């Protein structure tokens, strides 16, 4: 995959406050929050889905699904993905029904008109961990955990960034040593905050989600040991799929389209050369 | 070759139709209309722009069948297109990248016109129609970018629509009229959607006028001298149809490379976050094709010496000056035929103009680069000097250069260098038009 230098640029740039823009521009007053602790370029991972021929590693996606379900899903939704979509990464209908059936969704009103609930079905989208945003905010120190459906596409650095964030937590002592706040003082996470090398500004409200090897027991035969690094990679790969489930189809079709266009362009060039022979000076 | 030589009218049925509605002769005119024989590849971009417009309209119409213009559903409906509509991801990525492709070919088309003097008599109306198309494209692209209702959609809409508030006296009412409320909200999204559907067809109409004017005055060419007779021209078909099809192939290869292998390269990751009116993104940037104009807008600050010298002292607001300058950066193209008064069209014979042309290209690239930077020093200062150069190029340099410069001698005719023979008198610059 081609990495955008612009994207990482955007991430690194200090905030241009909208107020400054509205006021007619370049008031250099906006505090450069990141400038003091510059964003660090994410670790480059050799994902199976990188490159023109990139493919998802389906066993890896299934492991990642397990990590999401057992760890991330406690706080983060995946509201754009339907349970039925999991068939694409190799889950059987029974497995999909089992995962969906654990969750309750609103059902049709009953005969008396009373609201009901029913177990989720394959057709439903992933059920959010919190009934509403207010509940999510209340349970999470004042900020709702973001939905993960598009997380990989919504961050500069994409999958590399998500993986780096998951594995980029540092201790408070290391934090003070490595990073500075906007005033140039050593950076210290406050109450309910954590320090992360790759988070812009280095302060994040999410506790380190994957902390010990074997935290998730991989069910599938032949799964690699569930080290923190492996779990982080697996769940990131799963989220990359969740953000762009049609990527394999896209790249596969791209090869056919490019080959066709190359042929078409070659033919057209030959025809043009042939036609142009008649005319002197036809550039 | 003339229309008669092809003689479709000899067919009785075709003649019957043609006598009642001259659609056959019109088609023949389009196919066999005389084009200078020496056009280079820079003349491919007009037809490519037309193709890009058609691609945008076709994909846009399909997208509109699945899109929901409501602040609560717009973002999700786009994702539904990506995930659940058959080949929705393809249609949406083509449309999304198609905007950038459209601007690339149109910008190259415009710079070609600047280099070869295609705006000069007798092509002023043709040029004006082109500038109108550019304005319409910018409006359409801006409103289209708002529709997915991502963070950048929302905040770009907020920043750009707030500019209207700079208009003296009626600014506030005008902004509320534009918004359909007191901020960018559902009514804004609705009207942007409606206009985003309408404007491409207006563009199509102006494109028809643009081509009409072109067929009246005929194409300019790299030498910038007029066609003098049949020896200078060749038929559009097959000579330029095949060349345009080859160019189309190259264009589609580039287009497809983006769509299939870097569909989000030209976009901003923030637009995959749903719009949140309460959370300002740290860095609001427009799409790449607006960056030069964004720099011009932001260059006008209250403390900029040029602004104070020119406008600030009589009480004009910097914000208003920036908005006017941004509009003026495109509008100045309207008067270009009267700023560059040199009677020689092509930069090929204008060494001084040619040097300033390339400086202008560099200046536009600098403006674009600064547009992606935060509003801080030293970028602001660089942007301000680049803004000065942009306007100085049109308002000072071009009038002076066209007066002072001694152009190199023009060839006798388009065909003379290739066919030999110097019977024809030396071409007088822009002779047919004066």
XYZ file of C-alpha atoms in Angstrom:
717
model
C 0.000 0.000 0.000
C 1.246 3.455 -0.811
C 1.732 5.437 2.340
C 0.735 9.042 2.253
C 3.400 11.461 3.355
C 0.654 14.100 3.533
C -1.266 12.062 6.048
C 1.544 11.737 8.472
C 2.231 15.403 7.856
C -1.297 16.291 8.872
C -0.876 14.302 12.035
C 2.358 15.953 12.952
C 1.205 19.457 12.322
C 0.264 21.642 15.178
C -3.359 22.671 15.394
C -4.477 25.521 13.217
C -7.385 26.663 15.282
C -10.517 27.252 13.289
C -10.815 30.577 15.031
C -7.555 31.659 13.489
C -8.833 30.706 10.078
C -12.086 32.533 10.587
C -10.322 35.588 11.857
C -8.621 35.757 8.525
C -5.719 33.543 9.087
C -2.353 33.166 10.444
C -2.412 34.102 14.076
C 0.401 32.021 15.503
C -1.293 32.041 18.889
C -2.769 28.544 18.744
C -0.819 26.517 21.252
C 1.149 23.888 19.358
C 0.103 20.998 21.569
C 1.959 18.341 19.614
C 4.960 20.429 18.740
C 6.490 19.880 22.126
C 6.060 16.134 21.912
C 6.239 15.423 18.210
C 4.214 12.503 16.966
C 6.382 9.469 16.400
C 6.183 7.654 13.070
C 4.431 4.310 13.614
C 6.292 1.005 13.397
C 6.118 -0.460 9.901
C 4.644 -3.966 9.931
C 4.811 -6.361 6.971
C 1.055 -6.967 6.880
C -0.186 -9.710 4.589
C -2.617 -7.169 3.181
C 0.096 -4.698 2.159
C 0.905 -4.153 -1.487
C -0.713 -4.760 -4.828
C -1.174 -8.487 -4.213
C -2.019 -8.086 -0.533
C -4.482 -10.564 0.972
C -6.002 -10.958 4.403
C -4.729 -13.882 6.448
C -8.083 -15.357 7.474
C -6.859 -17.420 10.442
C -5.237 -14.206 11.698
C -8.503 -12.299 11.256
C -10.352 -14.971 13.248
C -7.796 -14.695 16.046
C -8.186 -10.929 15.880
C -11.954 -11.306 16.130
C -11.433 -13.324 19.283
C -9.219 -10.586 20.753
C -11.782 -7.966 19.799
C -14.630 -9.965 21.333
C -12.810 -10.799 24.551
C -10.935 -7.532 25.133
C -11.880 -4.541 22.966
C -15.623 -5.203 22.821
C -15.914 -4.370 26.509
C -15.670 -0.693 25.588
C -15.514 -0.293 21.794
C -18.325 -0.844 19.296
C -18.057 -2.125 15.741
C -21.397 -0.809 14.581
C -20.803 -0.818 10.819
C -19.971 -4.529 10.660
C -22.785 -7.093 10.577
C -22.434 -10.520 12.189
C -23.202 -12.068 8.783
C -20.065 -10.356 7.425
C -17.994 -12.762 9.527
C -18.759 -15.502 7.002
C -16.237 -13.755 4.777
C -13.395 -14.522 7.206
C -14.378 -18.169 7.453
C -16.850 -18.454 10.330
C -19.627 -21.020 9.959
C -23.248 -20.002 10.315
C -23.395 -21.785 13.683
C -20.379 -19.840 14.934
C -21.886 -16.579 13.694
C -25.198 -17.339 15.381
C -23.366 -18.165 18.595
C -21.465 -14.847 18.577
C -24.578 -12.842 17.678
C -26.835 -14.751 20.067
C -24.851 -13.548 23.077
C -26.167 -10.025 22.520
C -29.616 -8.571 22.998
C -31.201 -6.171 20.538
C -34.543 -4.376 20.403
C -37.286 -6.591 18.981
C -40.745 -5.872 17.580
C -43.363 -4.713 20.104
C -45.367 -7.632 21.453
C -49.168 -8.089 21.128
C -49.838 -5.673 23.960
C -47.539 -3.144 22.337
C -44.894 -3.561 24.987
C -41.293 -3.231 23.748
C -39.370 -6.496 23.610
C -35.815 -7.621 23.138
C -34.484 -10.602 21.228
C -31.075 -12.228 20.761
C -29.094 -10.676 17.927
C -29.087 -12.539 14.622
C -26.573 -12.715 11.753
C -28.399 -9.900 9.957
C -27.791 -7.484 12.846
C -24.784 -5.195 13.123
C -22.357 -5.621 16.027
C -24.138 -4.530 19.175
C -22.552 -1.595 20.983
C -21.193 -2.273 24.481
C -23.109 0.715 25.877
C -26.808 1.426 25.400
C -26.074 5.048 24.443
C -23.305 7.634 24.243
C -24.098 9.065 27.668
C -23.601 5.657 29.250
C -20.337 5.242 27.351
C -19.129 8.636 28.570
C -20.225 7.990 32.140
C -18.389 4.664 32.332
C -15.209 5.928 30.720
C -13.913 8.920 32.577
C -15.822 11.462 30.498
C -14.984 10.372 26.953
C -16.810 7.750 24.905
C -14.481 5.070 23.482
C -14.551 5.476 19.692
C -16.218 2.931 17.452
C -13.621 0.722 15.768
C -15.388 -0.037 12.461
C -13.310 2.487 10.534
C -10.473 3.046 12.990
C -7.766 1.776 10.638
C -8.901 4.138 7.864
C -9.523 7.052 10.195
C -5.932 7.428 11.380
C -2.857 8.483 9.478
C -0.528 5.502 9.458
C -3.521 3.152 9.234
C -2.867 -0.400 10.546
C 0.729 0.456 11.470
C -0.552 3.213 13.729
C -3.182 1.051 15.446
C -0.640 -1.701 16.090
C 1.945 0.825 17.313
C -0.587 2.398 19.655
C -1.516 -0.985 21.140
C 2.132 -1.776 21.774
C 3.336 1.757 22.447
C 2.492 2.242 26.134
C 5.338 3.455 28.332
C 5.633 3.838 32.093
C 5.094 7.155 33.806
C 8.802 7.440 34.542
C 9.756 6.820 30.923
C 7.070 9.266 29.870
C 8.545 12.083 31.924
C 11.955 11.326 30.510
C 10.983 11.104 26.839
C 8.225 13.608 26.309
C 7.527 17.218 27.121
C 4.257 19.075 27.371
C 3.475 22.301 25.512
C 5.315 24.344 28.153
C 8.421 22.221 27.791
C 8.000 20.488 31.167
C 8.302 16.704 31.496
C 5.042 15.113 30.410
C 3.128 13.245 33.111
C -0.188 11.458 32.610
C -2.921 12.650 34.948
C -5.547 10.681 36.847
C -6.987 7.965 34.572
C -4.529 8.777 31.817
C -1.730 6.770 30.286
C 1.354 7.553 28.327
C 1.751 6.229 24.797
C 4.604 6.890 22.393
C 2.442 6.887 19.292
C -0.616 8.803 20.476
C -0.481 12.403 19.222
C 0.384 14.342 22.367
C 1.393 11.029 24.022
C -1.479 11.072 26.524
C -4.299 8.595 26.092
C -7.317 7.790 28.249
C -7.370 4.100 27.283
C -5.674 1.770 29.732
C -3.224 -0.618 28.064
C -5.686 -3.222 26.737
C -3.258 -6.074 26.056
C -0.844 -6.447 28.920
C 0.139 -10.094 29.365
C 0.980 -12.978 27.101
C -1.819 -15.525 26.919
C -4.452 -12.940 27.911
C -6.591 -14.433 25.142
C -6.519 -18.192 24.701
C -6.506 -18.784 20.974
C -9.061 -21.467 20.184
C -7.969 -22.477 16.711
C -5.549 -25.316 16.153
C -2.207 -24.132 14.858
C -2.530 -20.644 16.308
C 0.771 -19.001 17.267
C 1.443 -18.260 20.964
C -0.757 -15.394 22.121
C 2.000 -12.947 22.951
C 1.039 -9.307 23.460
C 2.709 -8.499 20.158
C 0.871 -11.302 18.331
C -2.510 -10.354 19.817
C -1.914 -6.712 18.880
C -1.101 -7.675 15.316
C -4.054 -10.034 15.055
C -6.627 -7.589 16.360
C -5.202 -4.836 14.146
C -5.472 -7.105 11.097
C -9.064 -7.856 12.076
C -9.817 -4.144 12.356
C -8.169 -3.514 8.985
C -10.575 -6.055 7.533
C -13.497 -4.501 9.421
C -12.655 -1.102 7.944
C -12.295 -2.396 4.416
C -13.795 -5.878 3.976
C -13.810 -5.480 0.187
C -10.064 -4.775 -0.040
C -9.083 -8.178 -1.454
C -11.780 -7.947 -4.107
C -10.619 -4.412 -4.895
C -6.970 -5.353 -5.387
C -7.842 -8.469 -7.349
C -10.127 -6.550 -9.702
C -7.457 -3.851 -9.961
C -4.992 -6.267 -11.527
C -7.509 -7.267 -14.198
C -8.473 -3.660 -14.863
C -4.869 -2.505 -15.097
C -3.959 -5.344 -17.466
C -6.964 -4.569 -19.632
C -6.126 -0.868 -19.683
C -2.502 -1.570 -20.556
C -3.660 -3.660 -23.488
C -6.229 -1.052 -24.513
C -3.690 1.742 -24.294
C -1.143 -0.274 -26.277
C -3.656 -0.977 -29.017
C -4.731 2.639 -29.145
C -1.135 3.745 -29.386
C -0.533 1.326 -32.273
C -3.644 2.558 -34.059
C -2.678 6.154 -33.503
C 0.833 5.498 -34.872
C -0.659 3.806 -37.907
C -3.080 6.652 -38.580
C -0.452 9.302 -38.038
C 1.823 7.815 -40.717
C -0.380 9.487 -43.349
C 0.259 12.951 -42.050
C 3.513 14.793 -41.890
C 3.852 16.941 -38.842
C 1.025 15.298 -36.894
C 2.532 15.361 -33.491
C -11.596 17.601 -46.012
C -14.992 19.168 -46.150
C -18.263 17.755 -44.963
C -19.413 17.265 -48.551
C -16.474 15.014 -49.313
C -17.736 12.490 -46.794
C -21.128 12.742 -48.339
C -23.386 11.113 -45.782
C -26.063 13.331 -47.282
C -25.999 11.265 -50.437
C -27.818 8.565 -48.520
C -31.531 9.340 -49.018
C -32.638 8.435 -45.530
C -29.902 10.491 -43.949
C -30.731 13.374 -46.248
C -34.390 13.140 -45.284
C -33.455 13.411 -41.627
C -30.876 16.084 -42.229
C -33.323 18.323 -44.089
C -35.564 18.293 -41.062
C -32.937 18.407 -38.350
C -29.288 18.748 -39.361
C -28.056 16.161 -36.907
C -26.154 14.275 -39.618
C -24.228 17.299 -40.821
C -23.576 18.246 -37.231
C -22.044 14.865 -36.522
C -19.993 15.155 -39.699
C -18.866 18.583 -38.659
C -17.796 17.224 -35.297
C -15.914 14.314 -36.844
C -14.253 16.072 -39.731
C -13.774 19.547 -38.424
C -10.306 20.879 -39.229
C -7.749 20.781 -36.437
C -4.188 22.153 -36.648
C -1.930 19.297 -37.667
C 0.722 20.097 -35.064
C -1.103 19.699 -31.724
C 1.042 18.106 -29.016
C -0.052 15.931 -26.087
C -0.994 18.970 -24.023
C -4.083 19.168 -26.227
C -5.357 15.852 -24.854
C -6.620 17.301 -21.613
C -9.764 18.933 -22.952
C -11.288 15.657 -24.039
C -10.055 14.031 -20.831
C -11.841 16.698 -18.783
C -15.005 15.912 -20.717
C -14.547 12.224 -19.986
C -13.961 12.952 -16.300
C -17.198 14.960 -16.179
C -19.157 12.077 -17.716
C -17.593 9.581 -15.280
C -18.501 11.845 -12.355
C -22.084 12.268 -13.526
C -22.627 8.545 -14.127
C -21.079 7.376 -10.837
C -22.750 10.258 -9.005
C -26.195 9.304 -10.228
C -25.691 5.711 -9.061
C -24.417 6.910 -5.668
C -27.429 9.176 -5.270
C -29.673 6.103 -5.518
C -28.180 4.815 -2.258
C -27.155 7.942 -0.377
C -29.250 9.518 2.391
C -28.843 13.301 2.762
C -29.538 13.514 6.468
C -27.031 14.373 9.189
C -28.040 11.230 11.136
C -27.725 8.833 8.209
C -25.366 10.348 5.622
C -22.162 8.892 7.053
C -23.667 5.451 7.561
C -25.315 5.453 4.152
C -21.930 6.054 2.530
C -20.514 3.123 4.504
C -23.508 1.036 3.487
C -22.650 1.827 -0.125
C -19.070 0.738 0.544
C -20.022 -2.494 2.296
C -23.430 -3.704 1.151
C -24.192 -2.240 -2.274
C -22.926 -4.418 -5.134
C -19.648 -2.858 -6.278
C -20.583 0.151 -4.176
C -16.984 0.509 -3.014
C -15.902 0.708 -6.666
C -18.483 3.310 -7.629
C -17.759 5.385 -4.575
C -13.969 5.214 -4.927
C -14.256 6.139 -8.623
C -16.402 9.141 -7.713
C -14.174 10.147 -4.805
C -10.943 9.957 -6.820
C -12.677 11.162 -9.959
C -12.947 14.619 -8.431
C -9.172 14.782 -8.072
C -8.625 13.364 -11.557
C -11.032 15.964 -12.978
C -9.084 18.767 -11.323
C -5.708 17.384 -12.447
C -6.703 17.348 -16.113
C -8.494 20.694 -15.889
C -5.504 22.372 -14.233
C -3.189 20.962 -16.929
C -5.685 22.152 -19.547
C -5.620 25.654 -18.059
C -1.829 25.821 -17.800
C -1.606 24.684 -21.416
C -3.872 27.584 -22.336
C -1.656 29.969 -20.390
C 1.546 28.689 -22.011
C 0.331 28.768 -25.596
C -1.776 31.917 -25.284
C -5.048 30.110 -25.971
C -6.942 32.892 -24.163
C -6.042 35.535 -26.734
C -8.220 36.812 -29.558
C -10.291 35.360 -31.018
C -10.682 32.861 -28.160
C -11.710 35.203 -25.296
C -15.259 33.846 -25.033
C -13.965 30.284 -25.194
C -11.616 31.174 -22.335
C -14.352 32.860 -20.294
C -16.570 29.818 -20.584
C -13.651 27.769 -19.312
C -13.217 30.036 -16.289
C -16.948 29.733 -15.568
C -16.588 25.945 -15.714
C -13.732 26.169 -13.219
C -15.861 28.236 -10.803
C -18.737 25.760 -11.130
C -16.390 22.817 -10.613
C -15.014 24.343 -7.442
C -18.504 24.899 -6.034
C -19.576 21.384 -7.000
C -16.468 19.734 -5.564
C -16.754 21.663 -2.311
C -20.386 20.701 -1.785
C -19.710 17.103 -2.793
C -16.990 16.855 -0.165
C -19.534 17.801 2.502
C -21.951 14.981 1.649
C -20.194 12.022 3.376
C -20.574 14.036 6.594
C -17.178 13.134 7.987
C -15.189 15.402 10.276
C -13.384 17.130 7.410
C -16.656 17.436 5.471
C -18.293 19.239 8.331
C -15.419 21.496 9.328
C -14.498 22.402 5.765
C -18.134 23.366 5.257
C -18.024 25.410 8.428
C -14.832 27.282 7.507
C -15.807 27.964 3.898
C -19.423 28.952 4.528
C -18.324 31.219 7.365
C -16.385 33.226 4.789
C -19.675 34.557 3.501
C -20.038 36.290 6.849
C -17.223 38.625 5.780
C -19.535 40.402 3.355
C -20.244 43.834 4.862
C -23.717 44.553 6.307
C -25.570 41.516 4.954
C -22.880 38.924 5.737
C -24.699 37.392 8.677
C -28.071 37.063 6.957
C -26.351 35.684 3.886
C -24.571 33.035 5.933
C -27.805 31.999 7.629
C -29.482 31.811 4.248
C -26.697 29.564 3.031
C -26.874 27.390 6.134
C -30.650 27.298 6.329
C -30.231 27.841 10.052
C -27.764 29.129 12.578
C -24.963 26.703 11.870
C -23.984 23.995 9.402
C -26.697 21.409 9.984
C -29.247 19.209 8.283
C -30.725 21.974 6.080
C -27.196 22.791 4.901
C -26.545 19.169 3.994
C -29.875 18.970 2.159
C -29.286 22.029 0.020
C -25.698 21.062 -0.708
C -26.918 17.679 -1.896
C -29.521 19.273 -4.118
C -27.009 21.710 -5.605
C -24.345 19.041 -5.936
C -26.763 17.140 -8.139
C -27.756 20.226 -10.108
C -24.414 21.904 -10.837
C -22.789 19.110 -12.875
C -25.560 19.506 -15.429
C -24.975 23.251 -15.479
C -21.297 22.445 -16.076
C -22.350 20.130 -18.890
C -24.318 22.985 -20.448
C -21.359 25.366 -20.246
C -19.122 22.629 -21.673
C -21.428 22.489 -24.711
C -21.009 26.266 -25.123
C -17.246 25.880 -24.595
C -17.074 23.312 -27.421
C -19.361 25.410 -29.600
C -17.044 28.377 -29.220
C -14.065 26.111 -29.895
C -15.569 24.851 -33.124
C -16.214 28.414 -34.206
C -12.712 29.765 -33.615
C -10.909 26.406 -33.998
C -8.168 25.057 -31.800
C -5.043 26.998 -30.991
C -1.772 25.126 -31.521
C 1.790 25.026 -30.158
C 2.964 27.646 -32.663
C 0.121 29.945 -31.743
C -0.395 31.033 -35.356
C -3.621 30.715 -37.311
C -4.445 27.971 -39.765
C -4.186 29.417 -43.262
C -5.715 26.693 -45.322
C -6.236 22.967 -45.742
C -2.496 22.289 -45.719
C -2.340 23.453 -42.069
C -5.119 21.253 -40.765
C -6.179 17.645 -40.544
C -9.575 16.138 -39.778
C -10.447 15.563 -36.161
C -11.333 11.987 -37.096
C -9.366 9.741 -37.289
C -6.261 11.753 -36.440
C -7.277 13.186 -33.085
C -9.907 10.612 -32.147
C -7.166 7.970 -32.078
C -4.778 10.268 -30.263
C -7.470 11.128 -27.702
C -8.247 7.445 -27.211
C -4.591 6.738 -26.546
C -4.552 9.618 -24.055
C -7.728 8.222 -22.515
C -5.951 4.919 -21.955
C -3.068 6.601 -20.140
C -5.483 8.708 -18.076
C -7.563 5.682 -17.074
C -4.412 3.797 -16.061
C -3.490 6.578 -13.640
C -7.113 6.845 -12.474
C -7.383 3.078 -11.902
C -4.067 2.988 -10.041
C -5.554 5.399 -7.499
C -8.976 3.738 -7.324
C -7.660 0.209 -6.846
C -4.368 0.728 -5.039
C -4.434 4.055 -3.229
C -8.104 5.037 -3.003
C -7.642 7.126 0.119
C -4.246 8.615 -0.686
C -5.702 11.935 -1.819
C -8.278 12.030 0.970
C -7.945 12.797 4.657
C -8.261 10.078 7.325
C -10.414 12.381 9.471
C -13.218 12.010 6.959
C -13.682 8.420 8.126
C -14.747 9.874 11.473
C -18.386 10.927 11.589
C -18.951 14.680 11.788
C -18.953 15.992 15.348
C -19.939 19.665 15.660
C -18.435 19.754 19.144
C -14.987 18.464 18.261
C -12.756 20.601 16.028
C -10.095 18.582 14.217
C -6.585 19.764 15.111
C -5.815 20.686 11.539
C -8.511 21.610 9.022
C -7.291 21.251 5.456
C -9.233 21.376 2.212
C -8.784 18.899 -0.609
C -5.458 19.262 -2.451
C -6.982 21.077 -5.408
C -8.096 23.951 -3.174
C -4.823 24.334 -1.270
C -3.379 27.225 -3.361
C -6.577 29.215 -2.927
C -6.700 28.361 0.769
C -3.220 29.860 1.152
C -4.328 33.066 -0.566
C -7.340 33.235 1.761
C -5.212 32.755 4.860
C -2.495 35.164 3.744
C -4.664 38.142 4.594
C -4.037 38.710 8.277
C -4.568 41.891 10.202
C -0.844 42.325 10.734
C 0.253 41.739 7.134
C 1.982 44.901 5.951
C 0.569 44.648 2.456
C -2.958 44.365 3.780
C -2.427 47.355 6.054
C -0.923 49.457 3.274
C -3.584 48.610 0.710
C -6.818 47.999 2.567
C -6.531 47.942 6.327
C -6.126 51.675 6.820
C -9.604 52.468 5.590
C -11.122 49.889 7.863
C -11.558 46.827 5.689
C -11.418 43.554 7.569
C -8.612 41.137 6.758
C -11.137 38.300 6.529
C -13.074 40.078 3.783
C -9.869 40.916 1.938
C -8.857 37.256 2.047
C -12.210 36.122 0.687
C -12.073 38.688 -2.112
C -8.494 37.744 -2.957
C -9.404 34.063 -3.107
C -12.260 34.766 -5.511
C -10.084 37.243 -7.377
C -7.385 34.617 -7.873
C -9.721 32.827 -10.280
C -11.652 35.862 -11.494
C -8.435 37.546 -12.667
C -8.399 34.935 -15.434
C -11.418 36.688 -16.964
C -9.382 39.798 -17.754
C -6.243 37.901 -18.731
C -6.728 38.555 -22.477
C -6.376 42.288 -21.727
C -3.504 41.952 -19.274
C -1.290 39.991 -21.628
C -1.415 42.219 -24.680
C 1.400 40.581 -26.638
C 0.248 39.825 -30.152
C 2.231 36.593 -30.133
C 0.326 33.745 -28.535
C 2.745 30.891 -27.977
C 5.387 31.068 -25.243
C 7.580 29.203 -27.711
C 8.380 32.558 -29.314
C 8.315 34.573 -26.089
C 11.468 33.814 -24.074
C 10.735 36.314 -21.314
C 7.116 35.291 -20.918
C 8.177 31.661 -20.926
C 10.502 32.216 -17.975
C 7.758 34.014 -16.052
C 5.274 31.261 -16.944
C 7.444 28.664 -15.239
C 7.967 30.925 -12.243
C 4.198 31.182 -12.043
C 3.869 27.388 -12.113
C 6.378 27.144 -9.261
C 4.491 29.865 -7.395
C 1.228 27.880 -7.681
C 3.000 24.771 -6.338
C 4.390 26.782 -3.418
C 0.906 28.145 -2.684
C -0.411 24.572 -2.685
C 2.322 23.361 -0.389
C 1.780 26.207 2.085
C -1.957 25.438 2.069
C -1.202 22.124 3.750
C 0.855 23.749 6.512
C -0.471 25.177 9.759
C -1.024 28.920 9.999
C 2.374 29.562 11.569
C 5.658 31.185 10.688
C 7.624 30.783 8.521
C 4.882 29.283 6.340
C 2.590 32.270 6.631
C 5.269 34.640 5.367
C 6.180 32.333 2.476
C 2.497 32.067 1.605
C 2.112 35.828 1.674
C 5.013 36.369 -0.712
C 3.664 33.634 -2.969
C 0.292 35.384 -2.902
C 1.940 38.665 -3.898
C 3.717 36.906 -6.754
C 0.479 35.268 -7.909
C -1.280 38.587 -8.369
C 1.839 40.435 -9.510
C 2.232 37.867 -12.281
C -1.142 38.798 -13.731
C -1.434 42.452 -12.845
C 2.141 43.723 -13.193
C 4.429 41.240 -14.922
C 2.212 40.232 -17.833
C 1.316 43.803 -18.929
C 4.966 44.851 -18.672
C 6.430 41.790 -20.356
C 3.993 41.930 -23.238
C 5.015 45.563 -23.814
C 8.780 45.195 -23.411
C 9.470 41.735 -24.790
C 10.729 41.240 -28.350
C 9.241 37.929 -29.513
C 11.251 35.650 -31.762
C 10.159 35.525 -35.414
C 7.161 33.328 -36.149
C 7.215 30.603 -38.792
C 5.408 31.291 -42.049
C 2.687 28.783 -41.412
C 1.865 25.668 -39.459
C 2.659 23.425 -42.399
C 5.792 25.220 -43.583
C 8.254 23.672 -41.131
C 7.021 20.144 -41.911
C 6.056 20.350 -45.578
C 8.790 22.751 -46.630
C 8.293 25.553 -49.125
C 8.132 29.167 -48.071
C 5.687 30.538 -50.603
C 3.376 31.916 -47.997
C 4.186 35.237 -46.444
C 5.490 35.279 -42.901
C 2.651 34.873 -40.465
C 1.606 38.066 -38.848
C 0.769 37.501 -35.223
C -2.909 36.811 -34.643
C -3.638 38.041 -38.158
C -7.077 36.551 -38.576
C -8.406 38.252 -35.532
C -7.267 41.788 -36.081
